[in-house]
Coordinates of C-alpha atoms in Angstrom, one line a residue:
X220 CA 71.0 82.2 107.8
X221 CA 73.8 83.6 105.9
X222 CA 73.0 84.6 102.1
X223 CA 75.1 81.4 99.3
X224 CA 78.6 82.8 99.1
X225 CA 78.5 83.9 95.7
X226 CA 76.9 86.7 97.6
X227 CA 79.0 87.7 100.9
X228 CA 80.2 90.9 100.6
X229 CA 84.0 91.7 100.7
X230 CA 86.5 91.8 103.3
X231 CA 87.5 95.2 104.8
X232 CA 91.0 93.8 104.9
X233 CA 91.7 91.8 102.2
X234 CA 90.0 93.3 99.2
X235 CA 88.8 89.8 98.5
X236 CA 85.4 88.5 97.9
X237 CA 84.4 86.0 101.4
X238 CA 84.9 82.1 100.0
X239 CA 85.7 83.1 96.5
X240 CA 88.4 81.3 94.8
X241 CA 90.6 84.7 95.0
X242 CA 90.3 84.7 98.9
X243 CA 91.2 80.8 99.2
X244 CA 94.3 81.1 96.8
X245 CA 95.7 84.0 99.1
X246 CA 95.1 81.7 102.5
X247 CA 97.9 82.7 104.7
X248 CA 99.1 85.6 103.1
X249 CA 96.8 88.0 103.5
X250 CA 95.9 89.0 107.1
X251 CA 96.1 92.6 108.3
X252 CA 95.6 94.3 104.7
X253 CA 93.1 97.2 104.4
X254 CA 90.6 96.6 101.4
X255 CA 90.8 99.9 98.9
X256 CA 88.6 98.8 95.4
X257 CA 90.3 98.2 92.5
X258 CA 89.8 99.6 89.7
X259 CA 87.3 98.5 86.8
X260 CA 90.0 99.4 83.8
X261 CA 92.4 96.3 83.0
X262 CA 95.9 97.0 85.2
X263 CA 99.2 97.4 83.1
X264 CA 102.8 97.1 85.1
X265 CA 102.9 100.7 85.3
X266 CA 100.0 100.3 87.9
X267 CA 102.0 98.5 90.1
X268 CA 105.3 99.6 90.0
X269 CA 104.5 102.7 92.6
X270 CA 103.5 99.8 95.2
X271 CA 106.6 97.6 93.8
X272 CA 109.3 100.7 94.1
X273 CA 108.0 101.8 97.7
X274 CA 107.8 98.1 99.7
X275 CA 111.4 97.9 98.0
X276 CA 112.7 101.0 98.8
X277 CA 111.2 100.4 102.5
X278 CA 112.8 97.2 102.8
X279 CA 116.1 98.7 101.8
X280 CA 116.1 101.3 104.2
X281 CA 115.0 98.7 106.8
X282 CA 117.7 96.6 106.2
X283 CA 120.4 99.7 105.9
X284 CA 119.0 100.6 109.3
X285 CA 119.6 96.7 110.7
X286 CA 122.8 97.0 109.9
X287 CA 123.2 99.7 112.1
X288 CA 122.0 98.6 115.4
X289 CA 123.4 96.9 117.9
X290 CA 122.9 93.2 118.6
X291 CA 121.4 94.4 121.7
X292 CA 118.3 95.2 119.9
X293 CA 116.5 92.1 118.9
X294 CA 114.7 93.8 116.2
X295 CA 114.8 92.3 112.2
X296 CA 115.0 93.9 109.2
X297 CA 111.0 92.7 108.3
X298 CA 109.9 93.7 111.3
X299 CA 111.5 97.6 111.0
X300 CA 109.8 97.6 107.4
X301 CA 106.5 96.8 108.8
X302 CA 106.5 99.2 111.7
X303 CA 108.1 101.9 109.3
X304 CA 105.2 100.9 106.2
X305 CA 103.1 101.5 108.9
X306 CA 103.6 104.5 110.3
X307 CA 104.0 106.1 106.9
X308 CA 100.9 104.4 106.2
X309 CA 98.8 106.3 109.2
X310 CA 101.1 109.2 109.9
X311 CA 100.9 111.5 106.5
X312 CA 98.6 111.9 104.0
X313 CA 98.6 108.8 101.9
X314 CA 97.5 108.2 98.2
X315 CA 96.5 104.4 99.0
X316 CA 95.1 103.6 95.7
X317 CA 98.4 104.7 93.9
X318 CA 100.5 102.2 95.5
X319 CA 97.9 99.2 96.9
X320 CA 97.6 97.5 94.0
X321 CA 101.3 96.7 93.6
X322 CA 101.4 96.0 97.4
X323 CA 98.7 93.6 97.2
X324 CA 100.3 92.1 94.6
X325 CA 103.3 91.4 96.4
X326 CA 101.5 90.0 99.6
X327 CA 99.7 87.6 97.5
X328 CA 102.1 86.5 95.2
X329 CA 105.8 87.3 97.5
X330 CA 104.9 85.5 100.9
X331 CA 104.4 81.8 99.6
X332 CA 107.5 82.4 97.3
X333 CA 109.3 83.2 100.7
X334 CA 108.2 80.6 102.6
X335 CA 109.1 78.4 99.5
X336 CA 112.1 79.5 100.0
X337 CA 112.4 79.5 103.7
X338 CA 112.0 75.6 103.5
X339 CA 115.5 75.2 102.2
X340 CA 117.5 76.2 105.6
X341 CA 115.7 73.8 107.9
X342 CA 116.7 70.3 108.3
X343 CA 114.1 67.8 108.6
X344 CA 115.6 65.4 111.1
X345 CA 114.3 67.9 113.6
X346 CA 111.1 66.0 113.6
X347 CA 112.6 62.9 114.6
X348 CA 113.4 63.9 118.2
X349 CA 110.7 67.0 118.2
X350 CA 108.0 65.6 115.9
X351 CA 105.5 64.8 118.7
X352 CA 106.7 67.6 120.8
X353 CA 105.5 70.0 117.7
X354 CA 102.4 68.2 117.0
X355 CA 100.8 68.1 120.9
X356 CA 101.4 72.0 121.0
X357 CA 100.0 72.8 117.8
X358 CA 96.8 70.0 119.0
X359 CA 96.7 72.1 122.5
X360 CA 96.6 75.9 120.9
X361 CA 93.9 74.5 118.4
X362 CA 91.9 73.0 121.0
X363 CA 92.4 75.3 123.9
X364 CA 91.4 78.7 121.5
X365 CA 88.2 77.3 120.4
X366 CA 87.4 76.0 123.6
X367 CA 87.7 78.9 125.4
X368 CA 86.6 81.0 122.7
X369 CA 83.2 79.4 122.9
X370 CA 82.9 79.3 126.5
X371 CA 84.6 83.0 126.9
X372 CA 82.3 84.2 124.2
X373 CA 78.6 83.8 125.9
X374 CA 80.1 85.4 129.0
X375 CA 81.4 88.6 126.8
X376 CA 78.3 88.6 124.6
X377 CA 79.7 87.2 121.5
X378 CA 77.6 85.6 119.4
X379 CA 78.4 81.8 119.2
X380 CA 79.3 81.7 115.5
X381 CA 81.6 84.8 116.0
X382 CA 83.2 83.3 118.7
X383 CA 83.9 80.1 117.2
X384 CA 85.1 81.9 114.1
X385 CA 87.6 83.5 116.5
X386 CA 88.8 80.6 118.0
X387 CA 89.3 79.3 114.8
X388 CA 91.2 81.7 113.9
X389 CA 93.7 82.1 117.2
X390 CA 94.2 78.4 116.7
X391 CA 95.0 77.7 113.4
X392 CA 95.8 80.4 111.0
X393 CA 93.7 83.3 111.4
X394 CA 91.2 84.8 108.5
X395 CA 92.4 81.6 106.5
X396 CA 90.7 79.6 109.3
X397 CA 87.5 81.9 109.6
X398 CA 86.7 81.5 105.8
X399 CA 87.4 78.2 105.8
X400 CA 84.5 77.8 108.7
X401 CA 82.3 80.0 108.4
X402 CA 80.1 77.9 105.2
X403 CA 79.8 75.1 107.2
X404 CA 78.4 76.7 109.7
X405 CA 76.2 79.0 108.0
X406 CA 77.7 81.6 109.6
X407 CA 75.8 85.5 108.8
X408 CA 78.3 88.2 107.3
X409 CA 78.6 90.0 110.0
X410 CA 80.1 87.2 111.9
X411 CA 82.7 86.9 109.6
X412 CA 83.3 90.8 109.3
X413 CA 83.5 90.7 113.3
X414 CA 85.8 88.0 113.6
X415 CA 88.4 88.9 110.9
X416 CA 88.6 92.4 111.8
X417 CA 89.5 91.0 115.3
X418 CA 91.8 88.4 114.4
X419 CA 93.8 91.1 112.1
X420 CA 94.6 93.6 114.5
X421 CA 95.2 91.0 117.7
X422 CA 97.4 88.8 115.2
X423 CA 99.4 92.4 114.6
X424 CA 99.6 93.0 118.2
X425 CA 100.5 89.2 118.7
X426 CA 103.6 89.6 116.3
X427 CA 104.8 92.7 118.5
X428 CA 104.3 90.7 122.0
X429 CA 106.2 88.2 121.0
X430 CA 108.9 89.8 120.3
X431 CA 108.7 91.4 123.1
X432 CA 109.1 88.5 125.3
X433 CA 112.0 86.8 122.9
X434 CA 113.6 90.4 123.9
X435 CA 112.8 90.3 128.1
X436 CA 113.2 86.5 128.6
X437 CA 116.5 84.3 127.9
X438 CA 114.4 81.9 125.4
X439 CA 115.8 79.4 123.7
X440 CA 115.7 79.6 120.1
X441 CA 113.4 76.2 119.6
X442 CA 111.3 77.2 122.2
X443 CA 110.8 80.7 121.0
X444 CA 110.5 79.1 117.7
X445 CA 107.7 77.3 118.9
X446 CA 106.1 79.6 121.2
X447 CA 105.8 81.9 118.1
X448 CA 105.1 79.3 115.3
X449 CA 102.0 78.1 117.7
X450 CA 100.0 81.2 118.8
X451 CA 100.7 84.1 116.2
X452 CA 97.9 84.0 113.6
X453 CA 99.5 84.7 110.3
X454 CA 102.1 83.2 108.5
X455 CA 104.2 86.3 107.7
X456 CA 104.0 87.8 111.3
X457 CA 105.0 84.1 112.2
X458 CA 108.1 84.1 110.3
X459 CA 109.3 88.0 110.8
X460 CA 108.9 87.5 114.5
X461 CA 110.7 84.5 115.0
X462 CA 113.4 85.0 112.4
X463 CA 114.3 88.2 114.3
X464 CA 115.2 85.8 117.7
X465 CA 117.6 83.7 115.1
X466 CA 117.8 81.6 111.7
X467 CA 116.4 78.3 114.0
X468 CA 114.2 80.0 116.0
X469 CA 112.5 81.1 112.4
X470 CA 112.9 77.8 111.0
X471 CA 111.5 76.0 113.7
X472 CA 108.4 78.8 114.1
X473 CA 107.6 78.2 110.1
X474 CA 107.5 74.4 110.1
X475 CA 104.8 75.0 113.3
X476 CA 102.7 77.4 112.0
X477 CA 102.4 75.4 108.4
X478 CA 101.4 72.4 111.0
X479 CA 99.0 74.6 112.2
X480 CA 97.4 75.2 108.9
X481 CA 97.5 71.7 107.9
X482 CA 95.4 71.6 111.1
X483 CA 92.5 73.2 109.1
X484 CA 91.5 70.2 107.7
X485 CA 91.0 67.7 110.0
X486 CA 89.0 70.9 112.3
X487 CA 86.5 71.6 109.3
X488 CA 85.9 68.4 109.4
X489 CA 85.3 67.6 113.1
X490 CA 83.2 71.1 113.1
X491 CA 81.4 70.1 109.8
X492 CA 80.4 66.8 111.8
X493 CA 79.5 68.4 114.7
X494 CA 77.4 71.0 113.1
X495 CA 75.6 68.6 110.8
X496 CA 74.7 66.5 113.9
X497 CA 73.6 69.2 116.3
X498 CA 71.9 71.2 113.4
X499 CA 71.2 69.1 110.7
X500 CA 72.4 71.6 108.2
X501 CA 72.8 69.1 105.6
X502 CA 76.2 70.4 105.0
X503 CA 78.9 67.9 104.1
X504 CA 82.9 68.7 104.1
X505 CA 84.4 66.6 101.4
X506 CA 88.0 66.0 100.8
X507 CA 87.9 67.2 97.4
X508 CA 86.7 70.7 98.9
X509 CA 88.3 70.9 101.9
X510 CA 92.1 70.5 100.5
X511 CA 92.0 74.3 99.2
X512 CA 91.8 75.1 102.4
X513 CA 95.6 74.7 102.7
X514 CA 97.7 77.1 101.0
X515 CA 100.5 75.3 98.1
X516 CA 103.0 77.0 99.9
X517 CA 102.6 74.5 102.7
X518 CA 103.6 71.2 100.1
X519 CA 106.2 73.7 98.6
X520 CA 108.0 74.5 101.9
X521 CA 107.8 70.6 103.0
X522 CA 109.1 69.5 99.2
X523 CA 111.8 72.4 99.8
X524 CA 112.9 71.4 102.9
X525 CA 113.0 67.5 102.0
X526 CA 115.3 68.5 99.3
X527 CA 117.5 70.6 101.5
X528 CA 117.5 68.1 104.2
X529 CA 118.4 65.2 101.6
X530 CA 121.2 67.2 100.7
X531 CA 120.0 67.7 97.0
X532 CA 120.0 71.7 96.7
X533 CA 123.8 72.2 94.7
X534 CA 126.1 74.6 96.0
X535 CA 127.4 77.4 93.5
X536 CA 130.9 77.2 92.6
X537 CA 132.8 80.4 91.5
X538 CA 136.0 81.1 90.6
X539 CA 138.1 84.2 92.1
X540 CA 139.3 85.3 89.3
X541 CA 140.4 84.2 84.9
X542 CA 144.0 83.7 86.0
X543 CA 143.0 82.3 89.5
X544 CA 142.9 78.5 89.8
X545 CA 141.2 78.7 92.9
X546 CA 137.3 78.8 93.7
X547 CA 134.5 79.6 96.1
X548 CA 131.5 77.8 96.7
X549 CA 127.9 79.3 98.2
X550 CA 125.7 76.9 99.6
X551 CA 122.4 77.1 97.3
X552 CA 120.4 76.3 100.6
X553 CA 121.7 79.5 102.3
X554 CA 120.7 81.5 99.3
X555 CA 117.3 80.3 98.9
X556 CA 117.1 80.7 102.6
X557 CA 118.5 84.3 102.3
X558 CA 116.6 85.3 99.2
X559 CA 113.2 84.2 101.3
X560 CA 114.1 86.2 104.1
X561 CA 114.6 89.4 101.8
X562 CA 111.6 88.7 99.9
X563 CA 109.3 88.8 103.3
X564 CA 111.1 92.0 104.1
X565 CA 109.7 93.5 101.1
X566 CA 106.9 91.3 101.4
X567 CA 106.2 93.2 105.3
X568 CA 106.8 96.5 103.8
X569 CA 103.8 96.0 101.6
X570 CA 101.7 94.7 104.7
X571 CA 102.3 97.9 106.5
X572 CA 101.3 100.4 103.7
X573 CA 98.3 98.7 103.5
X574 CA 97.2 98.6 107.4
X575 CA 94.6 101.2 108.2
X576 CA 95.0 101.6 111.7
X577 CA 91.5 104.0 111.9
X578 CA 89.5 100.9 110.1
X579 CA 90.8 98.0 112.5
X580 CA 90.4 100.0 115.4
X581 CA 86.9 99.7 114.5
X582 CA 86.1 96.2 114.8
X583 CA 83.9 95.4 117.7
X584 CA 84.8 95.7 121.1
X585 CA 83.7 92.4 122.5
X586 CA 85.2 90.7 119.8
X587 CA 88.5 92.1 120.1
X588 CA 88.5 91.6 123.5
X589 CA 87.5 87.9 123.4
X590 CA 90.4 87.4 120.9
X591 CA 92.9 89.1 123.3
X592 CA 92.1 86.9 125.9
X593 CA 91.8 83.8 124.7
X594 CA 95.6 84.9 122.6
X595 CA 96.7 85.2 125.9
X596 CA 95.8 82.1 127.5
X597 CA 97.0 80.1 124.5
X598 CA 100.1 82.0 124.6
X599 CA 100.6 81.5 128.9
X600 CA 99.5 77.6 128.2
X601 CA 102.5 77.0 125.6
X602 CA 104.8 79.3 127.7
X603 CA 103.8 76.8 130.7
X604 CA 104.2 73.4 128.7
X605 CA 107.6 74.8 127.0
X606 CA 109.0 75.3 131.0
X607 CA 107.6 72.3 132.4
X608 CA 107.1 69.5 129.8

């Protein structure tokens, strides 16, 4: 049995103590991040502007260089700053202590401002003639990845708890899902090790596929948007892929992927049930524990695009000139929806200086491989239902 959770060791990835209070406020936000320790003297800002003044400077340069390519090339401004964060990241000698403490920073505390304001450019009345539509594919990619996780993972020689911790994770919102599991099921460390370290580096290769089909195949920008918002694991891959198909491609990808997390409650609680039945654990899943599981930026996205939707987000009015009578208005939705999307390019630049390519590569075999496959099939199953249904 696994040691009491005051006493799991920390994730590779994230830096963060497994089921602390640290690792549940950063739910969503933190996938793909190598772990470097920090340090025991208290931080001032001057120890995290290096991190600040490189993601930005990334991001600029990403942008700069998205302004320069063709419309042929369906590749975003996040999406350059990630690929370019990491290959400065793995390519040249890098101080990674110098900047990852501002970088982390900026992936906890950037990404649910983002999505915040990411909220305000999507109109709600999309769920009264998609609603349903949304909700059976986010039920199908929950319930198909830990299905065939489980069933996958005794042919591969996974152990059970790994694989379920994987299919978690494919289905609902990868390492957010896995810590949000593995106590009820008592699952041993290295389970949990195993299965985040393979749901951050297939979740990176997810992003990349994707946009890779969106790119090949003429897809429409709801279907892409759902394609993407229902099998990539992490919120910010979710949004950077889909965003670089088109504004409602990204829209629609975000509002599925936050319906995915949301999914994380009602699955603790089935597995919880299922566990405690089977096992007799004496583990109960409580309401009062269980809500952490979904991040705030969730409510704050839904409250933001309520607001937006309801029409209640003021434009800004400006006048041309002191001896012009006439003026220009800017919607405020539009900004907040274009000051999210530049946060999360900064926001991707920090992701990528902090991916250590050498220490994903060495999560286990197996487990990678079962988290490939059963990514795939989820991913060929919504492709199937978006053509046919």
């Amino acid at each position: 049995m696994a040691r009491p959770a005051d006493f799991i060791d920390n994730d590779p990835f994230t830096g963060l103590r497994l089921l602390s209070d640290d690792a549940y406020l950063s739910l969503g936000s933190m996938e793909a991040v190598e772990w470097t320790p920090a340090p025991p003297e208290a931080l001032t800002w001057r120890d995290y502007l290096p991190g600040f003044a490189l993601s930005a400077a990334l991001a600029a340069l990403a942008i700069a260089v998205n302004g320069w390519m063709p419309d042929s090339l369906p590749v975003g401004a996040s999406v350059l700053a990630l690929v370019g964060a990491i290959l400065l990241r793995n390519a040249l000698p890098f101080p990674v202590p110098v900047f990852s403490r501002g970088c982390r920073w900026i992936v906890s505390n950037l990404i649910p401002v983002a999505i915040v304001s990411l909220g305000a450019g999507l109109n709600l009345a999309i769920l009264a003639t998609d609603g349903l539509r949304f909700l059976g594919y986010i039920v199908a990619a929950v319930a198909v990845s830990s299905a065939l996780a489980l069933s996958l993972g005794r042919l591969l020689g996974v152990k059970k708890l790994a694989a379920l911790l994987i299919g978690a994770g494919t289905g609902i919102c990868g390492s957010s899902a896995i810590l949000a599991v593995a106590p009820v099921v008592d699952a041993e460390e290295d389970d949990i090790l195993l299965s985040v370290g393979a749901i951050n580096l297939v979740g990176l290769l997810a992003m990349f596929a994707c946009i890779g089909l969106g790119a090949i195949f003429p897809i429409p920008a709801i279907d892409f948007g759902i394609l993407t918002g229902a099998t990539i694991h992490a919120v910010p891959t979710v949004a950077a892929a889909a965003f670089d198909h088109s504004p409602e491609a990204g829209q629609t990808a975000t509002l599925v992927k936050l319906g995915r997390v949301a999914m994380l409650v009602p699955f603790v609680f089935v597995v919880s049930a299922l566990w405690r039945r089977k096992y007799d654990s004496g583990r109960k899943a409580t309401s009062k524990g269980i809500l952490k599981f979904v991040p705030w930026f969730v409510w704050g996205f839904a409250a933001t695009a309520l607001i937006g939707s309801l029409g209640l987000i003021p434009q800004l009015v400006f006048a041309d000139g002191p001896l012009s009578s006439t003026e220009s208005t800017l919607s405020g939705a539009a900004l907040l929806s274009s000051g999210g999307k530049l946060l999360l390019t900064v926001a991707m630049a920090a992701i990528g200086l902090q991916v250590g390519l050498k220490s994903m590569l060495r999560t286990g075999a197996r487990a990678v491989l079962l988290s490939v496959v059963v990514w795939i099939a989820v991913t060929g199953l919504i492709g199937v239902l978006l053509r046919f249904v």
